[in-house]
Amino acid sequence: MSILDNRPGLTAEVYKVAEVTGYLWQKGWAERNGGNITVNITEFVDDEIKAMPAIAPVMKIGKVLPYLKGKYFYVKGTGKRMRDLARWPMQNGSVIRICDDCASYEIIADEPVLPTSELPSHLALQNYLLETGSKYKATLHTHPIELVAMSHIKRFLKGDTMTKVLWSMIPETLAFAPLGIGIVPYALPGSIELADATLEAIKTHDVVLWEKHGTVAVGLDIMDAFDQTDVLCKAANIYMCARNMGSEPDGMTDEAMKEVQDVFNLPKKRPC
Ligand code: 13P
Ligand code: ZN
């Protein structure tokens, strides 16, 4: 028996996650257990799911997140591999319910797979998305090689320097990531400090880059969050290819970028 049985909507959403985790592995962004995913699945919850008991002891989130009360999430398991999740999503992830205290959660299905160690960051973002009435349901943390490499170079970490370089590599970057990439200085993986800094940075950016670690993106669904990361990583890849040919790339001119901004009427804020 699985929570996915006879629930085509929920099954489709979970298998979208499985498809994306396959891409993460193929791209080399998901070594071992690297990266994690959370999807708000509350819209698929029926009375039978609401009545499901906890199958593991209640756990603390480490933060109080008032907008998450009674919400349900599919979450990657800590220590689980993306490449395994691609084939067996319910053995490498679980469904959790946020308790009434808004500070703890319980696992309800299918197996007592402990959620990712980055749960504080994921849930802090999910809380913000609900607070702002956003339609975004998915959060993705991954280890994209080129973006992490750039985060080791000091000059890229100042203000919007990295965003400008990435935008200038190919017009689509500006079009699809008009808020750019926000930098979060290095913090311990899984820490509340990292979660708090990520939350601040995502308010004004499409994707957040954890210095010397990885990215965090939000999206309408997991495919969308993957695309946001992929668009920025592609630009970083182009930058490095040009550097490998022996030159600093020219980049699009400021006028060319302004033209893209104006013609496509790009948002200065994330649409809800
Ligand atoms: P988990 O296996 O706990 O999800 O951790 C992977 C990771 O990328 C931590 O930042
Ligand atoms: Zn990580």
JSON list of C-alpha atoms and ligand atoms in Angstrom, two decimals, residues 34-36 118 141 143 210 213, ligand 2:
[
{"chain": "A", "resi": 34, "resn": "GLY", "atom": "CA", "xyz": [23.75, 15.79, -2.67]},
{"chain": "A", "resi": 35, "resn": "GLY", "atom": "CA", "xyz": [20.75, 18.09, -2.93]},
{"chain": "A", "resi": 36, "resn": "ASN", "atom": "CA", "xyz": [17.18, 17.98, -1.67]},
{"chain": "A", "resi": 118, "resn": "GLU", "atom": "CA", "xyz": [18.12, 21.10, 4.88]},
{"chain": "A", "resi": 141, "resn": "HIS", "atom": "CA", "xyz": [18.56, 22.61, -3.45]},
{"chain": "A", "resi": 143, "resn": "HIS", "atom": "CA", "xyz": [25.04, 21.35, -6.35]},
{"chain": "A", "resi": 210, "resn": "TRP", "atom": "CA", "xyz": [25.06, 29.20, -1.13]},
{"chain": "A", "resi": 213, "resn": "HIS", "atom": "CA", "xyz": [27.97, 24.74, -1.60]},
{"chain": "B", "resi": 2, "resn": "ZN", "atom": "ZN", "xyz": [23.88, 20.55, -0.26]}
]
